[in-house]
Every structure is written in C-alpha cells, then in structure tokens.
C-alpha cells in the first residue's frame, strides 16, 4: 500500500513497485484514506509518507499496527530530521528512507521490511540505536520490570537476538553464524512469538534494555 499526498510521487512509487513484480493492493492520498482502505486491503507493507494530511504518518502507523500487528510500515519521507525518525520508529515503523533514496534502494527496503528486517537510510540506524540505548539507561529509563530473563529462548535465539540488538541485518547475521537467511528469520520469528512482540524495533529495544548489544 502506498500512501502519499503528492500524486506524481505516489504514482511513481506505485509504478516502480509494480514493475518490480510487487502487488500494490491500495493507494491513499491522506491519513483518512489510508486508515479507511487498510482493513480491506490488508497490505503486508505500507510505504508511508510522514507529512500527509489527516492523521499524519506517525498516527497512521500506530493505528495500522493496532489493526494488524503483523503489518510492516516503511516510512518514505522528505525529512531526515532526528525527531521525525525517532517518532516514527517509536510508533512502530520498521524502516525509514528519505526520498533521496534511489529506486533500487526503495525496492530493496520494501523486500527487506516484508521479510522482517529493519531498514534505515544510512546514518539513521545508528541514531535509532543510540536513542534506544539512551532510553534504556537506568538514569533516564523508568523503573525496571524485574523480569530480566529471556523467556524460554534457546542459546541460538539469544545469540541472534544479540546481533539484532547491534543493528545487524538478517543477511549479516546469516553470514556471521553460517546459517541460511530463512533460518535466521525463523529464529527471529520464534523469539518475537515467545516475547509477545511484533517487530524488530520492539525486539531491538528489549535487547538493548537488557544490555545484550554490549556482549
């Protein structure tokens, strides 16, 4: 699903996705249209501009994920400002590209987000991880939950979780552990299920809160 209030840009993204063999099940020009069309279309990935009329991109992200926690949101925005990026990620977006990205970068990002990867314009991934670390610092975070264990995670799942916390992609994790991409993806999905989480952003924050990115 492509959501953007600029017709030429929206049409161009739709054409690029379709030309690459991806199925665009809906388009929308503002937040109201997006939320109205999402339940029937049920897209796997929503390519979403932040600065749209009606509920903005952050609000749309939150409501989309309430409707379907398994959906993926890839922000495609003209803004690379820190506040915009962090607000989108905290809302549940699993990817963030600025509109200066190439067609190839967009297609790669859509495919990776669909597989469950977190994808960010170069330079933004470090910003997001840094913010998660800041939020999980005892001096700035809220009270601990007292649950520091990893519920029923296998040794391999914990190993993969640590690499996710360091911002590594599925491909990088697979190469490091000499596993297939599918195996790594299965480990992440199993971990998400056990921890009752929905995406890699939540998983990354969980791992950083427990210091797994520093092991």
PDB file of C-alpha atoms in Angstrom:
ATOM      1  CA  UNK A   1       0.000   0.000   0.000  1.00  0.00           C
ATOM      2  CA  UNK A   2       1.409   3.395  -0.994  1.00  0.00           C
ATOM      3  CA  UNK A   3       0.365   6.480   0.999  1.00  0.00           C
ATOM      4  CA  UNK A   4       1.486   9.927  -0.183  1.00  0.00           C
ATOM      5  CA  UNK A   5      -0.349  13.185  -0.804  1.00  0.00           C
ATOM      6  CA  UNK A   6       1.714  14.106  -3.882  1.00  0.00           C
ATOM      7  CA  UNK A   7       0.070  12.390  -6.905  1.00  0.00           C
ATOM      8  CA  UNK A   8       3.211  12.307  -9.090  1.00  0.00           C
ATOM      9  CA  UNK A   9       5.348  10.843  -6.317  1.00  0.00           C
ATOM     10  CA  UNK A  10       2.650   8.355  -5.272  1.00  0.00           C
ATOM     11  CA  UNK A  11       2.160   7.213  -8.871  1.00  0.00           C
ATOM     12  CA  UNK A  12       5.913   6.874  -9.435  1.00  0.00           C
ATOM     13  CA  UNK A  13       6.371   4.702  -6.327  1.00  0.00           C
ATOM     14  CA  UNK A  14       3.384   2.562  -7.328  1.00  0.00           C
ATOM     15  CA  UNK A  15       4.804   2.081 -10.849  1.00  0.00           C
ATOM     16  CA  UNK A  16       8.254   1.179  -9.529  1.00  0.00           C
ATOM     17  CA  UNK A  17       6.833  -1.414  -7.133  1.00  0.00           C
ATOM     18  CA  UNK A  18       4.582  -2.950  -9.783  1.00  0.00           C
ATOM     19  CA  UNK A  19       7.395  -3.008 -12.347  1.00  0.00           C
ATOM     20  CA  UNK A  20       9.475  -4.972  -9.846  1.00  0.00           C
ATOM     21  CA  UNK A  21       6.730  -7.593  -9.570  1.00  0.00           C
ATOM     22  CA  UNK A  22       5.261  -6.399  -6.281  1.00  0.00           C
ATOM     23  CA  UNK A  23       1.484  -6.266  -5.863  1.00  0.00           C
ATOM     24  CA  UNK A  24       0.192  -2.811  -4.903  1.00  0.00           C
ATOM     25  CA  UNK A  25      -3.178  -3.569  -3.300  1.00  0.00           C
ATOM     26  CA  UNK A  26      -4.130   0.029  -2.444  1.00  0.00           C
ATOM     27  CA  UNK A  27      -3.036   3.664  -2.607  1.00  0.00           C
ATOM     28  CA  UNK A  28      -4.105   6.616  -0.480  1.00  0.00           C
ATOM     29  CA  UNK A  29      -3.585  10.385  -0.557  1.00  0.00           C
ATOM     30  CA  UNK A  30      -4.038  11.134   3.138  1.00  0.00           C
ATOM     31  CA  UNK A  31      -4.317   9.559   6.555  1.00  0.00           C
ATOM     32  CA  UNK A  32      -8.086   9.169   6.483  1.00  0.00           C
ATOM     33  CA  UNK A  33      -7.987   7.309   3.149  1.00  0.00           C
ATOM     34  CA  UNK A  34      -5.142   5.121   4.369  1.00  0.00           C
ATOM     35  CA  UNK A  35      -6.966   4.053   7.509  1.00  0.00           C
ATOM     36  CA  UNK A  36     -10.239   3.540   5.639  1.00  0.00           C
ATOM     37  CA  UNK A  37      -8.652   1.350   2.951  1.00  0.00           C
ATOM     38  CA  UNK A  38      -6.189  -0.592   5.093  1.00  0.00           C
ATOM     39  CA  UNK A  39      -8.623  -3.091   6.714  1.00  0.00           C
ATOM     40  CA  UNK A  40      -9.940  -4.361   3.369  1.00  0.00           C
ATOM     41  CA  UNK A  41      -6.599  -4.243   1.521  1.00  0.00           C
ATOM     42  CA  UNK A  42      -4.516  -5.784   4.355  1.00  0.00           C
ATOM     43  CA  UNK A  43      -1.138  -4.995   2.748  1.00  0.00           C
ATOM     44  CA  UNK A  44       1.949  -6.727   4.059  1.00  0.00           C
ATOM     45  CA  UNK A  45       3.927  -3.470   3.780  1.00  0.00           C
ATOM     46  CA  UNK A  46       2.714   0.129   3.939  1.00  0.00           C
ATOM     47  CA  UNK A  47       5.027   2.632   2.199  1.00  0.00           C
ATOM     48  CA  UNK A  48       4.072   5.792   4.026  1.00  0.00           C
ATOM     49  CA  UNK A  49       4.949   9.486   3.873  1.00  0.00           C
ATOM     50  CA  UNK A  50       5.100  11.200   7.266  1.00  0.00           C
ATOM     51  CA  UNK A  51       3.808  14.604   6.207  1.00  0.00           C
ATOM     52  CA  UNK A  52       0.333  13.680   4.952  1.00  0.00           C
ATOM     53  CA  UNK A  53      -2.996  15.443   5.613  1.00  0.00           C
ATOM     54  CA  UNK A  54      -5.468  13.949   8.020  1.00  0.00           C
ATOM     55  CA  UNK A  55      -3.928  11.728  10.664  1.00  0.00           C
ATOM     56  CA  UNK A  56      -0.207  12.149   9.960  1.00  0.00           C
ATOM     57  CA  UNK A  57       2.213   9.341   9.225  1.00  0.00           C
ATOM     58  CA  UNK A  58       3.002   8.656  12.882  1.00  0.00           C
ATOM     59  CA  UNK A  59      -0.688   8.387  13.791  1.00  0.00           C
ATOM     60  CA  UNK A  60      -1.386   6.205  10.746  1.00  0.00           C
ATOM     61  CA  UNK A  61       1.499   3.909  11.732  1.00  0.00           C
ATOM     62  CA  UNK A  62       0.099   3.499  15.247  1.00  0.00           C
ATOM     63  CA  UNK A  63      -3.433   2.780  14.054  1.00  0.00           C
ATOM     64  CA  UNK A  64      -2.341   0.427  11.264  1.00  0.00           C
ATOM     65  CA  UNK A  65      -0.382  -1.683  13.745  1.00  0.00           C
ATOM     66  CA  UNK A  66      -3.283  -1.746  16.174  1.00  0.00           C
ATOM     67  CA  UNK A  67      -5.441  -3.104  13.350  1.00  0.00           C
ATOM     68  CA  UNK A  68      -2.813  -5.596  12.165  1.00  0.00           C
ATOM     69  CA  UNK A  69       0.237  -6.059  14.432  1.00  0.00           C
ATOM     70  CA  UNK A  70       1.867  -8.180  11.724  1.00  0.00           C
ATOM     71  CA  UNK A  71       1.897  -5.372   9.149  1.00  0.00           C
ATOM     72  CA  UNK A  72       5.153  -3.590   8.310  1.00  0.00           C
ATOM     73  CA  UNK A  73       5.447   0.176   7.880  1.00  0.00           C
ATOM     74  CA  UNK A  74       8.229   1.677   5.765  1.00  0.00           C
ATOM     75  CA  UNK A  75       8.413   5.456   6.087  1.00  0.00           C
ATOM     76  CA  UNK A  76       9.426   7.239   2.882  1.00  0.00           C
ATOM     77  CA  UNK A  77       9.819  10.886   3.805  1.00  0.00           C
ATOM     78  CA  UNK A  78      11.492  14.063   2.646  1.00  0.00           C
ATOM     79  CA  UNK A  79      12.571  14.605   6.255  1.00  0.00           C
ATOM     80  CA  UNK A  80      15.649  13.041   7.764  1.00  0.00           C
ATOM     81  CA  UNK A  81      15.305  15.044  10.968  1.00  0.00           C
ATOM     82  CA  UNK A  82      16.141  13.168  14.153  1.00  0.00           C
ATOM     83  CA  UNK A  83      12.803  13.907  15.847  1.00  0.00           C
ATOM     84  CA  UNK A  84      10.804  12.675  12.839  1.00  0.00           C
ATOM     85  CA  UNK A  85      12.809   9.465  12.572  1.00  0.00           C
ATOM     86  CA  UNK A  86      12.568   8.629  16.275  1.00  0.00           C
ATOM     87  CA  UNK A  87       8.869   9.470  16.458  1.00  0.00           C
ATOM     88  CA  UNK A  88       8.153   7.146  13.531  1.00  0.00           C
ATOM     89  CA  UNK A  89      10.215   4.296  14.969  1.00  0.00           C
ATOM     90  CA  UNK A  90       8.627   4.646  18.402  1.00  0.00           C
ATOM     91  CA  UNK A  91       5.227   4.430  16.673  1.00  0.00           C
ATOM     92  CA  UNK A  92       6.293   1.052  15.267  1.00  0.00           C
ATOM     93  CA  UNK A  93       7.752   1.747  11.816  1.00  0.00           C
ATOM     94  CA  UNK A  94      10.257  -0.938  10.831  1.00  0.00           C
ATOM     95  CA  UNK A  95      12.015   1.131   8.195  1.00  0.00           C
ATOM     96  CA  UNK A  96      12.768   4.749   7.309  1.00  0.00           C
ATOM     97  CA  UNK A  97      14.066   6.029   3.978  1.00  0.00           C
ATOM     98  CA  UNK A  98      14.456   9.617   2.867  1.00  0.00           C
ATOM     99  CA  UNK A  99      13.044  10.458  -0.551  1.00  0.00           C
ATOM    100  CA  UNK A 100      16.514  10.979  -1.994  1.00  0.00           C
ATOM    101  CA  UNK A 101      16.862   7.169  -1.957  1.00  0.00           C
ATOM    102  CA  UNK A 102      17.229   5.501  -5.342  1.00  0.00           C
ATOM    103  CA  UNK A 103      14.644   3.228  -6.928  1.00  0.00           C
ATOM    104  CA  UNK A 104      16.884   0.238  -6.181  1.00  0.00           C
ATOM    105  CA  UNK A 105      17.190   1.260  -2.524  1.00  0.00           C
ATOM    106  CA  UNK A 106      13.412   1.603  -2.231  1.00  0.00           C
ATOM    107  CA  UNK A 107      12.745  -1.824  -3.748  1.00  0.00           C
ATOM    108  CA  UNK A 108      15.407  -3.429  -1.562  1.00  0.00           C
ATOM    109  CA  UNK A 109      13.935  -1.738   1.513  1.00  0.00           C
ATOM    110  CA  UNK A 110      10.386  -2.904   0.739  1.00  0.00           C
ATOM    111  CA  UNK A 111      11.531  -6.501   0.263  1.00  0.00           C
ATOM    112  CA  UNK A 112      13.652  -6.471   3.420  1.00  0.00           C
ATOM    113  CA  UNK A 113      10.914  -4.886   5.539  1.00  0.00           C
ATOM    114  CA  UNK A 114       8.488  -7.514   4.219  1.00  0.00           C
ATOM    115  CA  UNK A 115      10.905 -10.195   5.483  1.00  0.00           C
ATOM    116  CA  UNK A 116      11.018  -8.546   8.905  1.00  0.00           C
ATOM    117  CA  UNK A 117      14.280  -6.628   8.620  1.00  0.00           C
ATOM    118  CA  UNK A 118      14.665  -3.098   9.954  1.00  0.00           C
ATOM    119  CA  UNK A 119      15.888  -0.799   7.175  1.00  0.00           C
ATOM    120  CA  UNK A 120      17.124   2.763   7.551  1.00  0.00           C
ATOM    121  CA  UNK A 121      18.733   5.349   5.311  1.00  0.00           C
ATOM    122  CA  UNK A 122      22.496   5.221   6.022  1.00  0.00           C
ATOM    123  CA  UNK A 123      23.275   7.158   9.188  1.00  0.00           C
ATOM    124  CA  UNK A 124      19.810   6.783  10.680  1.00  0.00           C
ATOM    125  CA  UNK A 125      20.290   3.263  12.080  1.00  0.00           C
ATOM    126  CA  UNK A 126      22.968   4.496  14.483  1.00  0.00           C
ATOM    127  CA  UNK A 127      20.689   7.334  15.543  1.00  0.00           C
ATOM    128  CA  UNK A 128      17.851   4.931  16.369  1.00  0.00           C
ATOM    129  CA  UNK A 129      20.085   2.502  18.270  1.00  0.00           C
ATOM    130  CA  UNK A 130      21.623   5.401  20.168  1.00  0.00           C
ATOM    131  CA  UNK A 131      18.190   6.615  21.241  1.00  0.00           C
ATOM    132  CA  UNK A 132      17.186   3.134  22.397  1.00  0.00           C
ATOM    133  CA  UNK A 133      20.374   2.946  24.457  1.00  0.00           C
ATOM    134  CA  UNK A 134      19.646   6.362  25.957  1.00  0.00           C
ATOM    135  CA  UNK A 135      16.099   5.333  26.859  1.00  0.00           C
ATOM    136  CA  UNK A 136      17.314   2.102  28.446  1.00  0.00           C
ATOM    137  CA  UNK A 137      19.916   3.895  30.582  1.00  0.00           C
ATOM    138  CA  UNK A 138      18.909   3.475  34.271  1.00  0.00           C
ATOM    139  CA  UNK A 139      19.410   7.219  34.750  1.00  0.00           C
ATOM    140  CA  UNK A 140      16.761   8.074  32.135  1.00  0.00           C
ATOM    141  CA  UNK A 141      14.560   4.987  31.973  1.00  0.00           C
ATOM    142  CA  UNK A 142      11.592   4.193  34.140  1.00  0.00           C
ATOM    143  CA  UNK A 143      11.614   1.585  36.899  1.00  0.00           C
ATOM    144  CA  UNK A 144      12.770  -1.902  35.982  1.00  0.00           C
ATOM    145  CA  UNK A 145      10.170  -4.591  35.477  1.00  0.00           C
ATOM    146  CA  UNK A 146      12.192  -7.136  37.404  1.00  0.00           C
ATOM    147  CA  UNK A 147      11.917  -9.568  34.505  1.00  0.00           C
ATOM    148  CA  UNK A 148      15.447  -9.780  33.132  1.00  0.00           C
ATOM    149  CA  UNK A 149      15.218 -13.333  31.876  1.00  0.00           C
ATOM    150  CA  UNK A 150      14.709 -14.312  28.262  1.00  0.00           C
ATOM    151  CA  UNK A 151      11.538 -16.477  28.379  1.00  0.00           C
ATOM    152  CA  UNK A 152      12.339 -19.906  27.022  1.00  0.00           C
ATOM    153  CA  UNK A 153      14.836 -18.599  24.434  1.00  0.00           C
ATOM    154  CA  UNK A 154      17.295 -21.141  23.091  1.00  0.00           C
ATOM    155  CA  UNK A 155      21.014 -20.424  23.047  1.00  0.00           C
ATOM    156  CA  UNK A 156      20.850 -19.789  19.295  1.00  0.00           C
ATOM    157  CA  UNK A 157      17.847 -17.476  19.607  1.00  0.00           C
ATOM    158  CA  UNK A 158      19.679 -15.463  22.263  1.00  0.00           C
ATOM    159  CA  UNK A 159      22.746 -15.298  20.019  1.00  0.00           C
ATOM    160  CA  UNK A 160      20.637 -13.987  17.117  1.00  0.00           C
ATOM    161  CA  UNK A 161      18.874 -11.544  19.457  1.00  0.00           C
ATOM    162  CA  UNK A 162      22.226 -10.043  20.472  1.00  0.00           C
ATOM    163  CA  UNK A 163      23.086  -9.440  16.819  1.00  0.00           C
ATOM    164  CA  UNK A 164      19.689  -7.882  16.149  1.00  0.00           C
ATOM    165  CA  UNK A 165      20.373  -5.502  19.051  1.00  0.00           C
ATOM    166  CA  UNK A 166      23.600  -4.426  17.354  1.00  0.00           C
ATOM    167  CA  UNK A 167      21.648  -3.411  14.244  1.00  0.00           C
ATOM    168  CA  UNK A 168      22.825  -6.282  12.037  1.00  0.00           C
ATOM    169  CA  UNK A 169      20.633  -7.295   9.091  1.00  0.00           C
ATOM    170  CA  UNK A 170      19.391 -10.851   8.570  1.00  0.00           C
ATOM    171  CA  UNK A 171      21.973 -11.255   5.802  1.00  0.00           C
ATOM    172  CA  UNK A 172      24.832 -10.146   8.080  1.00  0.00           C
ATOM    173  CA  UNK A 173      23.641 -12.429  10.881  1.00  0.00           C
ATOM    174  CA  UNK A 174      23.354 -15.366   8.482  1.00  0.00           C
ATOM    175  CA  UNK A 175      26.893 -14.795   7.213  1.00  0.00           C
ATOM    176  CA  UNK A 176      28.311 -14.433  10.733  1.00  0.00           C
ATOM    177  CA  UNK A 177      26.655 -17.611  12.015  1.00  0.00           C
ATOM    178  CA  UNK A 178      26.976 -19.547   8.736  1.00  0.00           C
ATOM    179  CA  UNK A 179      23.213 -20.070   8.547  1.00  0.00           C
ATOM    180  CA  UNK A 180      20.656 -19.562   5.805  1.00  0.00           C
ATOM    181  CA  UNK A 181      18.662 -16.335   5.677  1.00  0.00           C
ATOM    182  CA  UNK A 182      15.497 -18.390   6.254  1.00  0.00           C
ATOM    183  CA  UNK A 183      16.918 -19.992   9.403  1.00  0.00           C
ATOM    184  CA  UNK A 184      17.821 -16.609  10.867  1.00  0.00           C
ATOM    185  CA  UNK A 185      14.361 -15.300  10.019  1.00  0.00           C
ATOM    186  CA  UNK A 186      12.779 -18.311  11.737  1.00  0.00           C
ATOM    187  CA  UNK A 187      14.842 -17.704  14.891  1.00  0.00           C
ATOM    188  CA  UNK A 188      13.714 -14.073  14.968  1.00  0.00           C
ATOM    189  CA  UNK A 189      10.058 -15.001  14.402  1.00  0.00           C
ATOM    190  CA  UNK A 190      10.226 -17.595  17.184  1.00  0.00           C
ATOM    191  CA  UNK A 191      11.772 -15.031  19.515  1.00  0.00           C
ATOM    192  CA  UNK A 192       9.090 -12.468  18.653  1.00  0.00           C
ATOM    193  CA  UNK A 193       6.399 -15.032  19.400  1.00  0.00           C
ATOM    194  CA  UNK A 194       7.929 -16.060  22.721  1.00  0.00           C
ATOM    195  CA  UNK A 195       8.371 -12.458  23.851  1.00  0.00           C
ATOM    196  CA  UNK A 196       4.933 -11.497  22.506  1.00  0.00           C
ATOM    197  CA  UNK A 197       6.377  -8.761  20.306  1.00  0.00           C
ATOM    198  CA  UNK A 198       5.509  -7.754  16.761  1.00  0.00           C
ATOM    199  CA  UNK A 199       8.628  -6.469  15.003  1.00  0.00           C
ATOM    200  CA  UNK A 200      12.389  -5.996  15.122  1.00  0.00           C
ATOM    201  CA  UNK A 201      12.092  -2.488  16.518  1.00  0.00           C
ATOM    202  CA  UNK A 202      10.436  -3.822  19.687  1.00  0.00           C
ATOM    203  CA  UNK A 203      12.926  -6.684  19.788  1.00  0.00           C
ATOM    204  CA  UNK A 204      15.887  -4.316  19.483  1.00  0.00           C
ATOM    205  CA  UNK A 205      14.677  -2.173  22.319  1.00  0.00           C
ATOM    206  CA  UNK A 206      14.046  -5.238  24.505  1.00  0.00           C
ATOM    207  CA  UNK A 207      17.580  -6.498  23.875  1.00  0.00           C
ATOM    208  CA  UNK A 208      19.244  -3.130  24.469  1.00  0.00           C
ATOM    209  CA  UNK A 209      17.323  -2.667  27.725  1.00  0.00           C
ATOM    210  CA  UNK A 210      18.980  -5.884  28.874  1.00  0.00           C
ATOM    211  CA  UNK A 211      22.435  -4.924  27.675  1.00  0.00           C
ATOM    212  CA  UNK A 212      22.611  -7.642  25.015  1.00  0.00           C
ATOM    213  CA  UNK A 213      24.057  -5.211  22.461  1.00  0.00           C
ATOM    214  CA  UNK A 214      27.154  -4.844  24.644  1.00  0.00           C
ATOM    215  CA  UNK A 215      28.012  -8.563  24.954  1.00  0.00           C
TER     216      UNK A 215
END
